[in-house]
Amino acid sequence: GVEVSLKLRRTTAEWLSKVARKLDMYCGAILRMRDMEVDRTKAALSLWRAVGMTRAVYGLEIMPMSNKTYEQLEKMQSKFGKCLLGVGQSTANEIVQSELGLRRVRHVI
């Protein structure tokens, strides 16, 4: 019982670390690509939805997720949204979600 629980936590932490690195990579690539489009924000947001979040949440509906994991995924999405809008990190996450039409990660899964 204890070994499985510890292994699951370690595996989840490793997975979340990999997801964070990938989302940072996607964020950078998407933000660089937006300079080529006429409506840069719309193009970058479409790529984020199609690639970034889709890959980040793939298979999560069958994994046990803690509230902390959801919060970390939310932070990653908010970080991307703030970069996209060009607002400071102190901007409320709800404002960013509303402005971009982003859904909470928990609702996407």
XYZ file of C-alpha atoms in Angstrom:
109
model
C 0.000 0.000 0.000
C 2.589 2.587 1.036
C 5.080 1.741 -1.708
C 2.416 2.028 -4.421
C 1.223 5.355 -3.021
C 4.745 6.783 -2.903
C 5.507 5.513 -6.397
C 2.278 7.051 -7.748
C 3.155 10.433 -6.212
C 6.677 10.283 -7.610
C 5.352 9.259 -11.021
C 2.777 12.065 -10.969
C 5.451 14.604 -9.990
C 7.725 13.384 -12.798
C 4.842 13.540 -15.268
C 3.888 17.053 -14.157
C 7.494 18.185 -14.505
C 7.593 16.848 -18.084
C 4.268 18.525 -18.888
C 5.544 21.848 -17.530
C 8.662 21.653 -19.705
C 6.613 20.765 -22.790
C 4.096 23.542 -22.180
C 6.913 26.063 -21.806
C 8.319 24.819 -25.106
C 4.891 25.040 -26.792
C 4.335 28.494 -25.325
C 7.605 29.757 -26.777
C 6.990 28.180 -30.167
C 3.421 29.449 -30.358
C 4.367 32.970 -29.329
C 7.101 33.025 -32.003
C 4.633 31.805 -34.642
C 2.041 34.458 -33.819
C 4.281 37.090 -35.437
C 3.584 35.480 -38.832
C -0.223 35.655 -38.669
C -2.509 38.577 -39.364
C -4.543 37.966 -36.189
C -1.651 36.852 -34.007
C -3.592 36.381 -30.801
C -6.276 34.242 -32.448
C -3.671 32.084 -34.217
C -1.608 31.579 -31.056
C -4.699 30.765 -29.005
C -5.860 28.222 -31.596
C -2.462 26.530 -31.506
C -2.502 26.485 -27.706
C -5.893 24.792 -27.644
C -5.049 22.336 -30.416
C -1.537 21.394 -29.311
C -0.571 22.690 -25.879
C -3.560 21.884 -23.703
C -4.644 18.863 -25.726
C -1.307 17.148 -25.154
C -1.093 18.294 -21.547
C -4.431 16.775 -20.525
C -4.393 13.685 -22.746
C -5.302 10.652 -20.647
C -5.855 12.598 -17.427
C -9.481 11.544 -17.151
C -8.279 8.107 -16.010
C -5.514 9.301 -13.655
C -6.175 10.227 -10.036
C -5.449 13.962 -9.891
C -4.854 16.004 -6.763
C -6.038 19.581 -6.379
C -2.376 20.643 -6.395
C -1.907 19.083 -9.845
C -4.957 20.925 -11.194
C -3.642 24.165 -9.701
C -0.251 23.671 -11.358
C -1.877 23.038 -14.746
C -4.008 26.158 -14.243
C -0.874 28.191 -13.489
C 0.746 26.962 -16.704
C -2.303 27.945 -18.741
C -2.519 31.336 -17.042
C 1.177 31.960 -17.664
C 0.628 31.318 -21.378
C -2.455 33.560 -21.468
C -0.633 36.417 -19.764
C 2.295 36.092 -22.197
C -0.142 36.086 -25.097
C -1.989 39.176 -23.896
C 1.215 40.926 -22.867
C -0.011 41.625 -19.339
C 1.885 41.328 -16.089
C 1.979 38.199 -13.959
C 0.028 40.068 -11.267
C -3.032 40.263 -13.564
C -5.900 38.177 -12.197
C -6.159 34.758 -13.828
C -9.932 35.170 -14.173
C -9.408 38.281 -16.318
C -7.077 36.356 -18.636
C -9.467 33.404 -18.884
C -12.381 35.701 -19.637
C -10.491 37.760 -22.211
C -9.230 34.716 -24.116
C -12.246 32.476 -23.572
C -10.139 29.840 -21.807
C -11.852 27.159 -19.764
C -10.519 25.923 -16.442
C -8.349 22.830 -16.821
C -10.675 20.829 -14.591
C -13.512 21.504 -17.078
C -11.411 20.581 -20.100
C -10.663 17.161 -18.636
